[in-house]
Coordinates of C-alpha atoms in Angstrom, one line a residue:
M1 CA 0.0 0.0 0.0
K2 CA 1.4 3.4 -1.0
H3 CA 0.6 6.0 1.7
D4 CA 3.0 8.7 0.7
T5 CA 5.7 9.7 -1.9
G6 CA 8.6 8.3 0.2
Y7 CA 9.4 11.6 1.9
P8 CA 10.7 10.0 5.1
I9 CA 13.4 8.1 3.3
R10 CA 15.5 11.3 3.3
W11 CA 16.2 11.0 7.0
Y12 CA 14.7 7.7 8.3
G13 CA 16.7 5.6 5.9
P14 CA 20.2 6.7 6.7
F15 CA 19.4 7.0 10.5
L16 CA 17.8 3.6 10.7
A17 CA 20.8 2.0 8.9
L18 CA 23.2 3.6 11.4
T19 CA 21.0 2.6 14.3
Y20 CA 20.9 -1.0 13.0
D21 CA 24.7 -1.0 12.8
W22 CA 25.2 0.5 16.2
L23 CA 22.7 -1.7 18.0
H24 CA 23.5 -4.9 16.1
D25 CA 25.3 -6.6 19.0
A26 CA 23.4 -4.9 21.9
P27 CA 21.8 -7.0 24.6
G28 CA 18.3 -8.1 23.6
V29 CA 18.9 -7.7 19.9
G30 CA 18.6 -11.2 18.4
G31 CA 18.5 -12.8 15.0
A32 CA 14.7 -12.4 14.6
L33 CA 14.8 -8.6 15.2
L34 CA 17.7 -8.2 12.8
A35 CA 16.0 -10.3 10.1
H36 CA 12.8 -8.4 10.5
S37 CA 14.8 -5.1 10.2
R38 CA 16.4 -6.3 7.0
A39 CA 13.1 -7.4 5.6
C40 CA 11.7 -3.9 6.3
F41 CA 14.7 -2.2 4.7
K42 CA 14.3 -4.4 1.6
A43 CA 10.6 -3.6 1.3
W44 CA 11.2 0.1 1.7
I45 CA 14.2 0.4 -0.7
D46 CA 12.5 -1.8 -3.3
Y47 CA 9.3 0.3 -3.1
Y48 CA 11.2 3.5 -3.4
S49 CA 13.4 2.2 -6.2
S50 CA 10.3 1.7 -8.4
D51 CA 7.7 4.2 -7.1
G52 CA 9.4 6.8 -4.9
Y53 CA 9.2 10.4 -5.7
L54 CA 12.3 11.5 -7.7
H55 CA 14.0 8.2 -7.1
D56 CA 16.1 8.7 -10.3
E57 CA 17.2 12.2 -9.5
V58 CA 20.3 11.9 -7.3
G59 CA 20.6 15.6 -6.9
A60 CA 17.1 16.1 -5.6
N61 CA 16.7 16.0 -1.8
Y62 CA 14.4 13.0 -2.0
G63 CA 16.9 11.2 -4.4
A64 CA 19.9 12.1 -2.3
G65 CA 18.3 10.7 0.9
Y66 CA 17.3 7.6 -1.0
V67 CA 20.8 7.0 -2.3
A68 CA 22.3 7.7 1.2
A69 CA 19.8 5.2 2.7
K70 CA 20.6 2.6 0.1
V71 CA 24.3 2.9 0.6
F72 CA 24.1 3.0 4.4
I73 CA 21.8 0.0 4.5
A74 CA 24.1 -1.9 2.2
V75 CA 27.1 -1.2 4.5
A76 CA 25.1 -1.9 7.7
E77 CA 23.9 -5.3 6.7
A78 CA 26.9 -6.3 4.6
G79 CA 27.8 -10.0 5.1
E80 CA 24.4 -10.8 6.6
D81 CA 22.1 -10.7 3.5
G82 CA 24.7 -10.8 0.8
A83 CA 22.3 -10.8 -2.2
T84 CA 20.4 -7.8 -1.0
S85 CA 23.2 -5.6 0.5
D86 CA 25.5 -6.4 -2.4
G87 CA 22.8 -5.5 -4.9
Y88 CA 22.1 -2.2 -3.2
W89 CA 25.8 -1.4 -3.2
T90 CA 26.2 -2.3 -6.8
A91 CA 23.0 -0.4 -7.9
S92 CA 24.2 2.7 -6.0
L93 CA 27.5 2.7 -7.7
T94 CA 26.3 1.9 -11.2
R95 CA 23.0 3.7 -11.4
S96 CA 23.3 6.6 -9.0
F97 CA 27.0 7.4 -9.2
K98 CA 27.6 6.0 -12.7
I99 CA 30.7 4.0 -11.6
S100 CA 31.2 0.7 -13.4

């Protein structure tokens, strides 16, 4: 269900990725919570990649926040969900930054 244009990705995405990384090994944070967080990240990034407002405009504030979220999420979950985090990293480099 689409309830907005993706506006919160500008700040929630990068901050949630940092929070995930910082709290990863904290007491009470288990595999189920981490897996649920990764599933939420995937749903959010996949939605924004296809339908988010200005998702192809890296220089726009929405687009810049989206790229930051995607890169930070890729780094935060690296080695845990390889296909997803590696895909986000590669897509950020090739599509957003035009690095091959």
